[in-house]
mmCIF file of C-alpha atoms and ligand atoms in Angstrom:
data_model
loop_
_atom_site.group_PDB
_atom_site.id
_atom_site.type_symbol
_atom_site.label_atom_id
_atom_site.label_comp_id
_atom_site.label_asym_id
_atom_site.label_seq_id
_atom_site.Cartn_x
_atom_site.Cartn_y
_atom_site.Cartn_z
ATOM 1 C CA MET A 634 14.520 -1.730 25.631
ATOM 2 C CA ILE A 635 14.669 -5.530 25.700
ATOM 3 C CA VAL A 636 15.563 -7.128 29.037
ATOM 4 C CA ALA A 637 16.640 -10.788 28.858
ATOM 5 C CA ILE A 638 16.516 -12.815 32.077
ATOM 6 C CA ASP A 639 17.790 -16.379 32.284
ATOM 7 C CA GLY A 640 18.386 -18.864 35.051
ATOM 8 C CA PRO A 641 17.564 -22.343 36.350
ATOM 9 C CA ALA A 642 14.193 -23.526 37.672
ATOM 10 C CA ALA A 643 12.972 -21.734 40.828
ATOM 11 C CA SER A 644 15.838 -19.233 40.856
ATOM 12 C CA GLY A 645 13.505 -16.255 41.262
ATOM 13 C CA LYS A 646 13.876 -15.137 37.639
ATOM 14 C CA GLY A 647 10.101 -15.126 37.051
ATOM 15 C CA THR A 648 9.396 -12.776 39.953
ATOM 16 C CA MET A 649 12.296 -10.620 38.869
ATOM 17 C CA ALA A 650 10.994 -10.483 35.288
ATOM 18 C CA ARG A 651 7.436 -9.573 36.328
ATOM 19 C CA ARG A 652 8.652 -6.811 38.632
ATOM 20 C CA LEU A 653 11.060 -5.358 36.083
ATOM 21 C CA ALA A 654 8.348 -5.371 33.402
ATOM 22 C CA ALA A 655 6.005 -3.490 35.760
ATOM 23 C CA TYR A 656 8.804 -1.061 36.659
ATOM 24 C CA LEU A 657 9.544 -0.348 32.984
ATOM 25 C CA GLY A 658 5.883 -0.433 31.903
ATOM 26 C CA VAL A 659 6.528 -3.021 29.173
ATOM 27 C CA PRO A 660 4.992 -6.465 28.493
ATOM 28 C CA HIS A 661 6.534 -9.634 29.911
ATOM 29 C CA LEU A 662 6.793 -13.121 28.436
ATOM 30 C CA ASP A 663 7.652 -16.105 30.618
ATOM 31 C CA THR A 664 9.047 -18.351 27.868
ATOM 32 C CA GLY A 665 8.939 -21.347 30.220
ATOM 33 C CA LEU A 666 5.156 -21.162 29.838
ATOM 34 C CA THR A 667 5.512 -21.642 26.075
ATOM 35 C CA PHE A 668 7.380 -24.950 26.574
ATOM 36 C CA ARG A 669 4.944 -25.887 29.342
ATOM 37 C CA ALA A 670 1.984 -25.218 27.016
ATOM 38 C CA VAL A 671 3.438 -27.556 24.380
ATOM 39 C CA ALA A 672 3.926 -30.296 26.991
ATOM 40 C CA HIS A 673 0.408 -29.727 28.344
ATOM 41 C CA ALA A 674 -1.147 -29.927 24.869
ATOM 42 C CA LEU A 675 0.586 -33.272 24.254
ATOM 43 C CA LEU A 676 -0.353 -34.663 27.658
ATOM 44 C CA THR A 677 -4.026 -33.702 27.346
ATOM 45 C CA ALA A 678 -4.184 -35.216 23.840
ATOM 46 C CA GLY A 679 -2.677 -38.440 25.226
ATOM 47 C CA GLN A 680 0.342 -38.043 22.943
ATOM 48 C CA PRO A 681 3.941 -39.012 23.777
ATOM 49 C CA LEU A 682 6.388 -36.309 24.887
ATOM 50 C CA ASP A 683 9.202 -37.480 22.624
ATOM 51 C CA ASP A 684 7.585 -37.424 19.172
ATOM 52 C CA GLU A 685 9.227 -34.415 17.501
ATOM 53 C CA VAL A 686 6.676 -34.085 14.686
ATOM 54 C CA LEU A 687 3.690 -34.011 17.055
ATOM 55 C CA ALA A 688 5.515 -31.673 19.431
ATOM 56 C CA GLU A 689 6.457 -29.287 16.603
ATOM 57 C CA ARG A 690 2.790 -29.184 15.506
ATOM 58 C CA ALA A 691 1.731 -28.312 19.082
ATOM 59 C CA ALA A 692 4.400 -25.571 19.184
ATOM 60 C CA LEU A 693 3.282 -24.084 15.851
ATOM 61 C CA ASP A 694 -0.352 -24.071 17.037
ATOM 62 C CA LEU A 695 0.501 -22.239 20.250
ATOM 63 C CA ASP A 696 -1.346 -18.998 20.998
ATOM 64 C CA LEU A 697 0.839 -16.747 23.176
ATOM 65 C CA GLY A 698 -2.263 -14.852 24.276
ATOM 66 C CA ALA A 699 -3.858 -17.971 25.753
ATOM 67 C CA LEU A 700 -1.177 -19.167 28.181
ATOM 68 C CA ASP A 701 -2.891 -20.111 31.443
ATOM 69 C CA ARG A 702 -0.342 -19.813 34.262
ATOM 70 C CA ASP A 703 -2.612 -21.500 36.819
ATOM 71 C CA ILE A 704 -2.868 -24.683 34.772
ATOM 72 C CA LEU A 705 0.676 -24.626 33.404
ATOM 73 C CA SER A 706 2.539 -23.942 36.646
ATOM 74 C CA ALA A 707 2.068 -27.522 37.979
ATOM 75 C CA HIS A 708 5.372 -29.131 38.982
ATOM 76 C CA GLU A 709 4.839 -32.188 36.692
ATOM 77 C CA ILE A 710 4.247 -29.925 33.688
ATOM 78 C CA GLY A 711 7.642 -28.295 34.350
ATOM 79 C CA GLU A 712 9.232 -31.744 34.157
ATOM 80 C CA ALA A 713 7.396 -32.546 30.925
ATOM 81 C CA ALA A 714 8.327 -29.110 29.477
ATOM 82 C CA SER A 715 11.998 -29.785 30.081
ATOM 83 C CA LYS A 716 11.617 -32.989 27.999
ATOM 84 C CA VAL A 717 9.936 -31.322 25.015
ATOM 85 C CA ALA A 718 12.484 -28.457 25.224
ATOM 86 C CA VAL A 719 15.328 -30.733 24.067
ATOM 87 C CA MET A 720 13.758 -31.101 20.587
ATOM 88 C CA PRO A 721 15.247 -28.652 18.031
ATOM 89 C CA LYS A 722 12.022 -28.390 15.969
ATOM 90 C CA VAL A 723 10.048 -27.372 19.059
ATOM 91 C CA ARG A 724 12.626 -24.712 19.914
ATOM 92 C CA THR A 725 12.647 -23.320 16.357
ATOM 93 C CA ALA A 726 8.853 -23.112 16.251
ATOM 94 C CA LEU A 727 8.685 -21.306 19.603
ATOM 95 C CA LEU A 728 11.643 -19.059 18.751
ATOM 96 C CA GLN A 729 9.638 -17.256 16.054
ATOM 97 C CA ALA A 730 6.870 -16.366 18.513
ATOM 98 C CA GLN A 731 9.324 -15.428 21.277
ATOM 99 C CA ARG A 732 11.322 -13.106 18.969
ATOM 100 C CA ALA A 733 8.180 -11.441 17.639
ATOM 101 C CA PHE A 734 7.150 -10.734 21.229
ATOM 102 C CA ALA A 735 10.597 -9.343 22.093
ATOM 103 C CA ASN A 736 10.698 -7.019 19.095
ATOM 104 C CA GLN A 737 7.385 -5.262 19.664
ATOM 105 C CA PRO A 738 7.648 -1.463 19.764
ATOM 106 C CA GLY A 739 8.499 -0.133 23.214
ATOM 107 C CA GLY A 740 10.416 -3.218 24.282
ATOM 108 C CA ALA A 741 9.708 -6.203 26.510
ATOM 109 C CA VAL A 742 11.041 -8.351 29.311
ATOM 110 C CA LEU A 743 11.498 -12.074 28.568
ATOM 111 C CA ASP A 744 12.658 -14.768 30.946
ATOM 112 C CA GLY A 745 13.760 -18.331 30.287
ATOM 113 C CA ARG A 746 16.917 -20.355 29.743
ATOM 114 C CA ASP A 747 18.308 -19.063 26.422
ATOM 115 C CA ILE A 748 16.976 -15.508 26.114
ATOM 116 C CA GLY A 749 20.338 -13.732 26.350
ATOM 117 C CA THR A 750 22.176 -16.364 24.307
ATOM 118 C CA VAL A 751 19.719 -17.303 21.522
ATOM 119 C CA VAL A 752 16.352 -15.518 21.537
ATOM 120 C CA CYS A 753 17.613 -11.946 22.116
ATOM 121 C CA PRO A 754 21.403 -11.925 21.791
ATOM 122 C CA ASP A 755 21.279 -8.121 21.307
ATOM 123 C CA ALA A 756 19.159 -7.387 24.399
ATOM 124 C CA ALA A 757 20.101 -4.103 26.094
ATOM 125 C CA VAL A 758 20.191 -5.750 29.518
ATOM 126 C CA LYS A 759 20.952 -9.402 30.293
ATOM 127 C CA LEU A 760 20.565 -10.857 33.752
ATOM 128 C CA TYR A 761 21.394 -14.384 34.894
ATOM 129 C CA VAL A 762 19.497 -15.148 38.095
ATOM 130 C CA THR A 763 20.652 -18.197 39.998
ATOM 131 C CA ALA A 764 20.670 -19.819 43.455
ATOM 132 C CA SER A 765 21.934 -23.096 44.912
ATOM 133 C CA PRO A 766 19.823 -26.214 44.185
ATOM 134 C CA GLU A 767 19.027 -26.500 47.922
ATOM 135 C CA VAL A 768 17.705 -22.941 48.162
ATOM 136 C CA ARG A 769 15.640 -23.390 44.986
ATOM 137 C CA ALA A 770 14.194 -26.713 46.177
ATOM 138 C CA ARG A 771 13.257 -25.152 49.537
ATOM 139 C CA ARG A 772 11.507 -22.238 47.779
ATOM 140 C CA ARG A 773 9.659 -24.544 45.385
ATOM 141 C CA THR A 774 8.570 -26.854 48.238
ATOM 142 C CA ASP A 775 7.287 -23.907 50.307
ATOM 143 C CA GLU A 776 5.470 -22.502 47.270
ATOM 144 C CA ILE A 777 3.654 -25.808 46.627
ATOM 145 C CA LEU A 778 2.778 -26.206 50.331
ATOM 146 C CA SER A 779 1.497 -22.614 50.558
ATOM 147 C CA LYS A 780 -0.941 -23.364 47.734
ATOM 148 C CA GLY A 781 -2.295 -26.332 49.695
ATOM 149 C CA GLY A 782 -0.434 -28.961 47.623
ATOM 150 C CA SER A 783 1.805 -31.719 48.961
ATOM 151 C CA ALA A 784 5.560 -31.716 48.408
ATOM 152 C CA ASP A 785 8.537 -33.517 49.848
ATOM 153 C CA TYR A 786 11.732 -31.402 49.986
ATOM 154 C CA GLU A 787 14.078 -34.304 49.104
ATOM 155 C CA GLN A 788 11.934 -35.264 46.115
ATOM 156 C CA VAL A 789 11.735 -31.640 44.905
ATOM 157 C CA LEU A 790 15.530 -31.314 45.305
ATOM 158 C CA ALA A 791 16.049 -34.464 43.225
ATOM 159 C CA ASP A 792 13.703 -33.035 40.545
ATOM 160 C CA VAL A 793 15.505 -29.660 40.554
ATOM 161 C CA ARG A 794 18.845 -31.447 40.009
ATOM 162 C CA LYS A 795 17.405 -33.636 37.238
ATOM 163 C CA ARG A 796 15.938 -30.583 35.511
ATOM 164 C CA ASP A 797 19.237 -28.621 35.804
ATOM 165 C CA GLU A 798 21.048 -31.599 34.303
ATOM 166 C CA ARG A 799 18.620 -31.842 31.350
ATOM 167 C CA ASP A 800 18.451 -28.067 30.728
ATOM 168 C CA THR A 801 22.229 -27.596 30.974
ATOM 169 C CA ASN A 802 23.361 -30.582 28.928
ATOM 170 C CA ARG A 803 20.994 -30.498 25.965
ATOM 171 C CA ALA A 804 22.590 -29.958 22.557
ATOM 172 C CA VAL A 805 20.469 -26.990 21.438
ATOM 173 C CA ALA A 806 20.263 -23.709 23.388
ATOM 174 C CA PRO A 807 21.376 -25.105 26.754
ATOM 175 C CA LEU A 808 20.984 -23.166 29.985
ATOM 176 C CA LEU A 809 24.036 -20.920 30.078
ATOM 177 C CA PRO A 810 24.796 -17.339 31.135
ATOM 178 C CA ALA A 811 25.467 -15.059 28.140
ATOM 179 C CA GLU A 812 29.014 -13.691 28.229
ATOM 180 C CA ASP A 813 27.681 -10.184 28.832
ATOM 181 C CA ALA A 814 25.057 -11.185 31.429
ATOM 182 C CA HIS A 815 25.062 -9.724 34.949
ATOM 183 C CA LEU A 816 25.001 -12.538 37.502
ATOM 184 C CA LEU A 817 22.558 -12.248 40.415
ATOM 185 C CA ASP A 818 22.861 -15.056 42.963
ATOM 186 C CA THR A 819 19.696 -15.097 45.067
ATOM 187 C CA SER A 820 20.954 -17.832 47.459
ATOM 188 C CA LYS A 821 21.992 -15.141 49.907
ATOM 189 C CA LEU A 822 20.111 -12.139 48.525
ATOM 190 C CA ASP A 823 16.410 -11.730 49.144
ATOM 191 C CA ILE A 824 14.237 -10.963 46.120
ATOM 192 C CA GLU A 825 13.926 -7.307 47.132
ATOM 193 C CA SER A 826 17.701 -6.732 47.188
ATOM 194 C CA ALA A 827 18.134 -8.657 43.927
ATOM 195 C CA PHE A 828 15.403 -6.503 42.351
ATOM 196 C CA ARG A 829 17.101 -3.302 43.524
ATOM 197 C CA GLN A 830 20.373 -4.477 41.969
ATOM 198 C CA ALA A 831 18.588 -5.255 38.702
ATOM 199 C CA VAL A 832 16.946 -1.805 38.648
ATOM 200 C CA GLY A 833 20.398 -0.264 39.161
ATOM 201 C CA ILE A 834 21.711 -2.173 36.125
ATOM 202 C CA VAL A 835 18.709 -1.174 33.975
ATOM 203 C CA GLU A 836 18.984 2.502 34.982
ATOM 204 C CA GLU A 837 22.694 2.535 34.168
ATOM 205 C CA VAL A 838 21.971 1.227 30.659
ATOM 206 C CA LYS A 839 19.100 3.713 30.172
ATOM 207 C CA ALA A 840 21.393 6.604 31.112
ATOM 208 C CA GLN A 841 23.949 5.663 28.419
HETATM 209 O O1 LIG B 2047 11.117 -21.819 33.683
HETATM 210 P P1 LIG B 2047 10.210 -23.032 33.666
HETATM 211 O O2 LIG B 2047 10.423 -23.937 34.830
HETATM 212 O O3 LIG B 2047 8.775 -22.655 33.508
HETATM 213 O O4 LIG B 2047 10.616 -23.851 32.341
HETATM 214 C C1 LIG B 2047 10.112 -25.131 32.063
HETATM 215 C C2 LIG B 2047 11.061 -25.864 31.118
HETATM 216 O O5 LIG B 2047 11.024 -25.248 29.826
HETATM 217 C C3 LIG B 2047 12.529 -25.845 31.531
HETATM 218 O O6 LIG B 2047 12.873 -26.929 32.348
HETATM 219 C C4 LIG B 2047 13.262 -25.875 30.216
HETATM 220 C C5 LIG B 2047 12.312 -25.262 29.249
HETATM 221 N N1 LIG B 2047 12.694 -23.904 28.840
HETATM 222 C C6 LIG B 2047 13.651 -23.781 27.858
HETATM 223 O O7 LIG B 2047 14.207 -24.777 27.414
HETATM 224 N N2 LIG B 2047 13.980 -22.558 27.352
HETATM 225 C C7 LIG B 2047 13.395 -21.448 27.835
HETATM 226 N N3 LIG B 2047 13.720 -20.252 27.312
HETATM 227 C C8 LIG B 2047 12.436 -21.543 28.874
HETATM 228 C C9 LIG B 2047 12.109 -22.798 29.372
#
């Protein structure tokens, strides 16, 4: 069974994806990390973020087994990832790796922005996890502060809005719920209740 989870930055989709993968006993790919890894490779090589040829090369060289969440989860790398993600050649290069991961025997859970619409349009279960920009900015700020970093809520909120704008309005594979996705708004639901709803949806599909 393939489970496709999409949603904007800091919506809770990553936690949801990890928990569902553990529940189902299948591997999980956070596709945001693949875009983050491309941005990180360019930044560490001192290369620009808007050169499509260099960015495509970094995407083709990516090793899915070597994605380091601790390094890649930095807020600035998320910003940079959203810039490289607008380039069609980067998306095509990463798409191959993402699809191969999705189609492994036994199934997988993938989360990102275009999993239900582009990467796995035939996924058995599609979830679109969202929350208001204010709730997402509050969660992201608290997360950074809890790790001992410094964050200003207003600045994080401005970044969340900028990222939504870029991810939603790009020409290729924009952030968008698939027509057959189940919407889970975590603005008012805690993660536990959202997870229980998702399990209910998965179990219903399994029983068919
Ligand atoms: O989910 P995240 O914050 O780690 O994603 C970082 C950026 O990567 C996001 O702003 C847009 C891009 N992305 C994408 O375009 N498509 C995906 N499937 C996943 C992420």
